[in-house]
Amino acid sequence: MDLARIIGTAAVACGLLAAAIPAVAQDYDLVILNGRVMDPETRYDAIANVGIKDGTIVVITEDGITGQETIDATGHVVAPGFIDIHAHGQNIGDYRMQAMQAVTTMLELESGVLPIGEWYDKQAEKNLPLNYGAAAGWTFARIATFTGEGPVGDPGYFQDAQSRMDWKMDLSTPEQQEQILKLVEQGLDEGALGIGINAGYAPGHGRKEYFALAQLAAERGVATFTHVRYASNREPQSSFEAVQELIANAAITGAHMHLCHINSTSLKDIDGTIRLVDGALERGINISVGAYPWGAASTVVGAAMFSGEGWRERMGSTANNFQLGTERMTEAQLADYQQNKPGTFIVWHFLDETDPDDLKLLDKSILHPEILIESDEMFWMFMDDHNHVINYEGDAWPLPENTFSHPRSNGTFAKILRSYVRERKLMSMQEALRKMTLMPAQTLEGFVPQMKKKGRLQEGMDADIVVFDPETIRDVGTYEKPNQPAVGVQTLLVNGGLVVQNGELILDAPHGRPIRRTEVE
């Protein structure tokens, strides 16, 4: 062999070796191997490997890769972590329960909080396992304006205010409306993720006030997240009217307005409200819609919708539709709690899922292609020796045996995968993932840039990832025995850090980061 040929052969060999070195020696922090990797945006669906470094997805490949830590995902789905844009319980126990059903980002957008800056500071001190954030709470601003005190970024503030009717039912004066808007705007200045409008708890507010909130959202380029003012099968003051009002405000102002839990606020008139939604979407009106797969809601017993003449007929409910703890209420109990403990949270059964006709109504909201999944997760609570309901703020795990909540608080996303995908086969796996990951991210990303890197399983995205068994993932909690975490999640990563490993929660996993708007963004 002549010298030139030897040199050429050696050069080719060296080139091949150099090309091979990066793939072999790539220093991934963690790799997920042999799983069914699914991305709802690109529709990618293949057996592949995922490499993660510094909290970011670096590579998705069918080639072999190695890392400092390895997760074998054989037989499992590898997907973006679920994004819950409607979650009220904001203590560490609430986050842990959500982690067990694969939630990686947990946002309080419907009710919101105030003051925003103080709330973010307090959340940062809790070393939360999931990403967190909140909207500016209009009800908090209204309570503060009518009482002249606060606001306080604490759920107890909202519960304690249930004994007053003025902020719920009275029109604001021009001066009061100015103060309400000022408090909300201050929250936006401090990084709130839009405006939370819990109108169902203050249905007496003026239409001009709601319109002003929509105008403010449009001016600031953020969304509103509304629990509409009415929940009734019958006119006047029907669910249909309330949804129509939201759509009208979005159409006139151009604001992005999100309609929370259309399933529960529509009661049995889901056909009517979905017709409104479809008409709005066909005309390009900037609305988005959420729903959860349960025939019962959770609310305070003293909510304004459970007052006034004829509320039972309008809502198709009696005391027996209300559940306190694990038992149904009597009329005597209902009267007592509404008079003396109006801030007590109860479960309200508005549909019977064992009734095929009621279940079909629920399914219409869940299966609609433009409706995302949100949980409306509630606080975990316990009853003290005086039969008062107290929010659980401890850090015990498992949660203390006597704590309770709505089963949607730890089973909404797992229930979608169990009931709608696996058992009843009403939805494909890819469609379910889209509704629980990509759609929530897209709802926010236009004004919250952080969300552009969430809800996707792609190179360059945040490593918020779930590995779950599609044959076993399921909700376990029931209305009677809710304190049972979901099962079937093998691994959960938040910003590349392990939160669930081999199906077990890691208690010291402070990987959650704030999701927050800034004026720079």
XYZ file of C-alpha atoms in Angstrom:
521
model
C 0.000 0.000 0.000
C 1.509 3.389 -0.986
C 1.972 6.222 1.510
C -0.862 8.386 0.149
C -3.318 5.533 0.448
C -2.228 4.830 4.018
C -2.662 8.490 4.964
C -6.096 8.629 3.290
C -7.291 5.488 5.046
C -6.094 6.810 8.385
C -7.820 10.131 7.808
C -11.144 8.447 7.039
C -10.808 6.291 10.133
C -10.054 9.302 12.307
C -13.029 11.155 10.841
C -15.344 8.270 11.576
C -14.003 8.051 15.114
C -14.442 11.781 15.665
C -18.013 11.613 14.417
C -18.766 8.746 16.759
C -17.312 10.316 19.891
C -20.100 12.862 20.641
C -22.837 10.209 20.510
C -20.936 7.778 22.735
C -19.504 10.228 25.212
C -22.438 12.634 25.481
C -22.765 13.378 29.197
C -26.541 13.230 29.755
C -27.719 13.706 33.310
C -30.503 11.183 32.751
C -31.733 8.981 29.919
C -35.123 7.350 29.431
C -34.783 4.216 27.324
C -37.097 2.049 25.222
C -40.372 3.842 25.982
C -43.233 4.770 23.663
C -42.302 8.419 23.240
C -45.301 10.612 22.359
C -45.456 14.306 21.509
C -48.938 15.786 20.930
C -47.714 18.741 18.864
C -45.641 16.925 16.223
C -47.673 13.698 16.637
C -44.410 11.823 17.135
C -45.124 8.297 18.386
C -42.282 5.760 18.402
C -40.165 3.531 20.602
C -37.237 5.803 21.337
C -34.747 7.102 23.882
C -34.698 10.528 25.549
C -31.570 12.297 26.797
C -31.828 15.080 29.405
C -29.235 17.577 30.586
C -29.547 20.623 32.839
C -33.329 20.303 32.984
C -33.764 20.308 29.212
C -34.591 17.587 26.672
C -31.411 17.397 24.593
C -32.090 14.467 22.294
C -34.853 12.093 21.227
C -33.438 9.254 19.205
C -33.847 5.620 18.277
C -30.062 5.223 18.617
C -28.452 3.982 21.814
C -27.533 6.621 24.426
C -26.201 6.532 27.963
C -26.354 8.870 30.921
C -25.454 9.241 34.577
C -28.881 7.872 35.505
C -31.021 5.489 33.468
C -34.773 4.866 33.465
C -36.037 1.783 31.660
C -39.400 2.739 30.133
C -40.064 -0.539 28.330
C -43.823 -1.035 27.954
C -44.528 2.492 29.186
C -45.640 5.755 27.597
C -43.185 8.662 27.818
C -45.060 11.958 27.511
C -44.996 15.602 28.554
C -46.072 16.123 32.158
C -49.675 17.203 32.593
C -50.474 20.904 33.016
C -53.347 21.791 35.337
C -54.434 25.397 34.827
C -57.251 25.142 37.377
C -55.981 24.034 40.788
C -56.942 25.580 44.128
C -55.036 23.600 46.777
C -51.610 25.219 46.960
C -49.958 23.470 49.906
C -47.275 20.821 49.558
C -49.702 17.950 50.230
C -51.899 19.171 47.366
C -48.902 19.221 45.016
C -47.784 15.755 46.052
C -51.202 14.261 45.344
C -51.147 15.871 41.908
C -47.629 14.564 41.252
C -48.876 11.006 41.729
C -51.172 11.473 38.721
C -48.405 13.001 36.554
C -49.104 16.730 36.917
C -45.902 18.783 36.552
C -47.338 22.324 36.431
C -50.142 23.391 38.765
C -51.699 26.838 38.346
C -54.392 28.722 40.299
C -56.030 30.684 37.501
C -59.812 30.605 38.046
C -59.997 31.998 41.563
C -56.527 33.481 41.546
C -54.999 35.219 44.557
C -53.926 38.653 45.757
C -51.479 40.106 46.528
C -49.486 38.302 43.837
C -45.919 39.198 44.803
C -46.406 38.061 48.380
C -48.018 34.813 47.220
C -45.096 33.905 44.936
C -42.643 34.618 47.759
C -44.520 32.304 50.125
C -44.777 29.524 47.526
C -41.033 29.708 46.901
C -40.421 28.998 50.603
C -42.373 25.711 50.434
C -39.845 23.862 48.205
C -42.659 22.624 45.995
C -42.177 19.600 43.735
C -44.206 21.059 40.822
C -44.178 24.303 38.848
C -46.574 26.884 40.286
C -48.291 30.162 39.408
C -51.486 32.188 39.822
C -53.743 34.796 38.266
C -54.756 38.055 39.920
C -57.928 37.219 41.866
C -60.865 39.509 41.135
C -62.915 38.097 44.033
C -60.016 38.929 46.382
C -60.038 42.488 45.037
C -63.815 42.703 45.459
C -63.731 41.393 49.032
C -60.950 43.830 49.927
C -62.814 46.768 48.396
C -66.121 46.028 50.126
C -64.553 45.221 53.515
C -61.810 47.832 53.442
C -59.306 45.180 54.559
C -56.740 43.009 52.849
C -56.478 41.379 50.429
C -54.660 38.384 51.898
C -53.196 35.706 49.628
C -54.694 32.855 51.595
C -57.661 30.561 50.841
C -59.000 31.218 54.314
C -59.527 34.847 53.284
C -62.022 33.743 50.638
C -63.709 31.249 52.972
C -64.071 33.732 55.819
C -65.686 36.259 53.479
C -68.579 33.905 52.715
C -70.520 35.273 55.704
C -70.854 38.649 53.932
C -73.270 39.183 51.055
C -72.292 42.674 49.885
C -69.264 41.684 47.783
C -71.281 38.791 46.340
C -74.488 40.569 45.408
C -74.026 44.352 45.379
C -73.120 46.515 42.405
C -69.901 48.427 42.896
C -69.968 52.205 42.866
C -67.729 53.941 40.302
C -65.176 54.509 43.080
C -65.334 50.875 44.191
C -64.952 49.611 40.634
C -61.899 51.808 40.189
C -60.377 50.316 43.357
C -61.181 46.744 42.281
C -59.508 47.261 38.921
C -56.537 48.946 40.595
C -55.942 45.918 42.828
C -56.251 43.521 39.884
C -53.858 45.600 37.798
C -51.363 45.683 40.657
C -51.450 41.882 40.555
C -50.692 41.966 36.827
C -47.803 44.344 37.512
C -46.408 41.773 39.946
C -46.444 38.978 37.365
C -49.912 37.423 37.623
C -50.839 34.944 34.874
C -53.959 36.822 33.784
C -57.149 37.675 35.683
C -59.098 35.104 37.709
C -62.821 35.895 37.682
C -64.700 33.633 40.090
C -68.013 35.199 39.106
C -70.133 32.277 40.293
C -69.352 33.365 43.854
C -70.250 37.014 43.265
C -73.066 36.863 40.711
C -74.467 40.257 41.700
C -71.574 42.171 40.174
C -72.441 44.575 37.390
C -72.125 43.745 33.721
C -70.073 46.907 33.304
C -67.611 45.624 35.906
C -67.130 42.322 34.051
C -66.755 44.207 30.772
C -64.115 46.444 32.377
C -62.142 43.356 33.428
C -62.255 42.069 29.851
C -61.068 45.456 28.605
C -58.208 45.410 31.101
C -57.182 41.935 29.949
C -57.196 43.067 26.329
C -55.131 46.164 27.145
C -52.556 44.139 29.074
C -52.478 41.274 26.582
C -53.477 38.586 29.093
C -56.403 36.186 29.454
C -59.282 36.065 31.901
C -60.242 32.756 33.512
C -63.923 32.774 34.424
C -66.226 30.670 36.526
C -69.340 32.217 34.989
C -71.841 34.023 37.170
C -74.811 31.607 36.868
C -75.372 27.854 37.054
C -78.982 27.059 36.239
C -80.883 24.801 33.876
C -83.647 27.409 33.573
C -83.910 31.039 32.567
C -83.619 33.725 33.746
C -80.084 33.767 35.169
C -79.217 30.549 33.364
C -75.917 28.906 32.470
C -76.680 29.725 28.836
C -76.899 33.462 29.619
C -73.655 33.403 31.564
C -71.678 31.706 28.793
C -73.224 34.075 26.252
C -72.036 37.053 28.347
C -68.463 35.748 28.406
C -68.434 35.234 24.633
C -69.918 38.688 24.017
C -67.226 40.363 26.127
C -64.494 38.457 24.290
C -65.970 39.416 20.918
C -66.298 43.109 21.751
C -62.989 43.655 23.566
C -60.828 41.138 21.719
C -59.658 39.710 25.038
C -58.727 36.050 25.351
C -61.342 34.688 27.764
C -61.151 31.167 29.170
C -64.381 29.455 30.236
C -63.671 27.266 33.247
C -65.298 23.859 33.828
C -68.076 24.099 31.253
C -69.304 20.706 32.481
C -70.299 21.849 35.978
C -71.492 25.365 35.149
C -73.688 24.048 32.323
C -75.370 21.436 34.554
C -77.679 19.593 32.130
C -77.695 22.269 29.423
C -74.352 21.280 27.902
C -75.895 21.083 24.427
C -76.933 24.734 24.642
C -73.629 26.063 25.957
C -71.543 24.027 23.507
C -73.571 25.495 20.642
C -72.499 28.917 21.873
C -68.869 27.822 22.122
C -68.873 26.310 18.632
C -70.399 29.460 17.164
C -67.777 31.623 18.844
C -64.880 29.460 17.677
C -66.199 29.324 14.110
C -66.161 33.134 14.072
C -62.643 33.400 15.444
C -63.618 34.797 18.840
C -60.704 34.342 21.210
C -62.065 31.950 23.817
C -60.770 28.715 25.294
C -62.677 26.171 27.379
C -61.919 23.605 30.083
C -63.759 20.661 31.663
C -63.203 17.880 34.186
C -64.530 14.283 34.037
C -66.693 14.249 37.147
C -70.422 14.596 37.790
C -69.836 16.488 41.029
C -68.340 19.869 41.867
C -66.679 21.164 45.008
C -67.719 24.523 46.410
C -68.570 26.333 49.629
C -71.941 25.596 51.168
C -72.685 29.307 51.460
C -72.136 30.053 47.766
C -74.578 32.620 46.411
C -75.955 30.162 43.856
C -77.407 28.106 46.732
C -79.567 30.958 47.986
C -82.723 32.763 47.009
C -86.142 31.489 46.116
C -86.284 28.524 43.754
C -82.575 27.641 43.705
C -83.350 23.936 44.182
C -85.562 23.869 41.111
C -83.139 25.855 38.970
C -80.205 23.641 39.881
C -82.021 20.332 40.203
C -80.626 19.813 43.712
C -81.620 19.294 47.336
C -79.541 18.819 50.483
C -79.004 15.195 49.476
C -76.947 16.397 46.487
C -74.433 17.896 48.937
C -71.733 15.783 50.546
C -69.996 16.919 53.735
C -66.851 14.892 54.272
C -67.945 11.410 53.215
C -71.662 11.708 54.048
C -74.636 13.283 52.251
C -76.191 16.266 54.032
C -79.672 16.547 55.511
C -81.843 19.643 55.082
C -81.252 20.497 58.746
C -77.481 20.266 58.277
C -77.630 22.372 55.148
C -79.575 25.129 56.911
C -77.151 25.060 59.866
C -73.995 25.233 57.756
C -75.327 27.922 55.441
C -76.229 30.045 58.465
C -73.244 29.367 60.729
C -70.386 27.915 58.625
C -70.910 29.227 55.077
C -67.228 28.903 54.127
C -67.277 25.113 54.541
C -66.317 23.189 51.405
C -68.709 20.476 50.258
C -69.039 18.194 47.221
C -72.086 18.964 45.095
C -73.411 16.121 42.923
C -75.028 17.784 39.887
C -74.931 14.718 37.579
C -75.209 10.995 38.309
C -72.435 9.221 36.407
C -74.176 5.871 36.898
C -77.088 7.209 34.811
C -76.243 6.665 31.095
C -78.021 9.865 30.075
C -76.119 11.961 32.612
C -72.842 10.311 31.619
C -73.468 11.222 27.971
C -73.873 14.864 29.002
C -70.538 14.749 30.824
C -68.847 13.027 27.881
C -69.909 15.800 25.492
C -67.718 18.286 27.330
C -64.750 15.927 27.722
C -64.699 14.656 24.136
C -65.134 18.013 22.389
C -61.891 18.579 20.416
C -61.569 22.218 21.516
C -62.076 21.623 25.253
C -58.984 20.987 27.371
C -58.818 19.040 30.627
C -58.525 20.922 33.915
C -59.070 19.424 37.348
C -60.514 22.208 39.539
C -58.403 20.494 42.222
C -59.431 21.334 45.786
C -57.620 21.626 49.104
C -57.110 18.533 51.224
C -59.066 19.086 54.438
C -59.985 17.507 57.747
C -62.753 18.037 60.314
C -61.718 19.169 63.782
C -63.309 18.174 67.084
C -65.965 20.884 66.628
C -66.988 19.601 63.191
C -65.285 22.531 61.472
C -63.569 21.876 58.149
C -59.896 22.935 58.193
C -57.482 23.046 55.246
C -54.574 20.648 55.751
C -51.271 22.545 55.595
C -48.927 19.884 56.981
C -46.255 17.942 55.110
C -47.023 14.361 56.176
C -46.936 11.683 53.491
C -49.103 9.756 52.989
C -51.627 12.428 53.881
C -53.229 11.820 57.301
C -55.967 9.205 57.082
C -58.763 11.597 58.057
C -58.071 14.125 55.301
C -60.535 14.373 52.439
C -61.178 16.286 49.244
C -62.968 15.859 45.934
C -61.511 12.839 44.066
C -60.752 15.157 41.145
C -57.965 16.518 43.355
C -55.867 13.415 42.801
C -57.540 11.579 39.932
C -58.704 13.819 37.069
C -55.899 13.105 34.599
C -55.582 9.463 35.602
C -59.334 9.080 35.119
C -59.110 10.390 31.555
C -56.488 7.746 30.750
C -58.402 4.981 32.527
C -61.999 5.676 31.542
C -61.850 7.544 28.244
C -58.745 5.943 26.704
C -58.346 2.419 28.099
C -61.749 1.197 29.266
C -64.331 2.949 27.095
C -62.016 3.687 24.138
C -63.683 7.034 23.435
C -60.400 8.890 22.968
C -56.998 8.023 21.530
C -53.913 8.236 23.734
C -52.485 11.041 21.600
C -55.723 13.044 21.852
C -55.845 12.620 25.623
C -52.257 13.832 25.912
C -53.011 16.832 23.698
C -55.872 17.889 25.965
C -53.772 17.538 29.127
C -50.437 18.968 27.953
C -50.290 20.918 24.692
C -53.681 22.664 24.891
C -53.097 24.101 28.393
C -49.626 25.285 27.351
C -51.014 26.938 24.221
C -53.751 28.647 26.253
C -51.046 30.579 28.117
C -47.987 30.791 25.901
C -49.098 33.917 24.025
C -48.527 36.006 27.167
C -46.477 33.631 29.363
C -43.329 32.795 27.359
C -42.250 30.047 29.793
C -45.159 27.930 28.565
C -43.690 27.714 25.048
C -41.270 25.119 26.443
C -43.902 23.076 28.247
C -46.538 20.619 27.106
C -44.251 19.138 24.432
C -41.778 16.274 24.293
C -39.257 17.718 21.861
C -35.587 18.598 21.824
C -35.064 21.955 23.526
C -38.192 21.707 25.683
C -38.226 21.664 29.504
C -37.780 18.182 30.934
C -41.228 17.987 32.555
C -41.855 14.337 31.684
C -44.029 11.459 32.828
C -43.402 7.752 32.296
C -46.593 5.768 32.935
C -48.013 2.307 32.363
C -50.990 2.672 29.985
C -52.439 -0.620 31.252
C -52.483 0.282 34.946
C -52.703 4.051 35.320
C -55.941 4.900 37.094
C -57.670 7.082 39.626
C -58.235 5.302 42.949
C -59.968 7.882 45.133
C -63.764 7.865 45.414
C -66.281 10.352 46.797
C -66.602 8.202 49.915
C -62.870 7.472 50.265
C -60.959 10.129 48.320
C -57.617 9.948 50.142
C -56.035 7.389 47.804
C -53.328 8.536 45.364
C -53.539 7.588 41.704
C -51.422 4.645 40.531
C -49.567 3.759 37.339
C -47.021 6.579 37.156
C -43.559 4.999 37.110
C -41.471 8.185 36.858
C -42.150 11.907 37.018
C -39.558 14.539 36.172
C -39.989 18.261 36.818
C -37.316 20.447 35.229
C -35.234 17.281 34.928
C -35.457 16.405 38.628
C -37.048 13.215 39.911
C -40.332 13.674 41.777
C -41.722 10.135 41.401
C -39.381 7.157 41.006
C -40.458 3.533 40.598
C -44.011 4.571 41.480
C -43.007 6.158 44.787
C -43.088 9.836 45.676
C -39.720 11.405 46.488
C -40.338 13.651 49.486
C -37.268 15.848 49.084
C -37.877 16.989 45.511
C -37.933 20.812 45.412
C -37.834 20.991 41.622
C -40.858 23.231 41.003
C -40.227 26.674 39.558
C -42.467 29.758 39.428
C -44.438 30.349 36.233
C -44.746 34.113 36.135
C -45.104 37.043 33.773
C -42.671 39.937 34.005
C -42.732 43.330 32.392
C -39.485 42.429 30.587
C -41.299 39.550 28.864
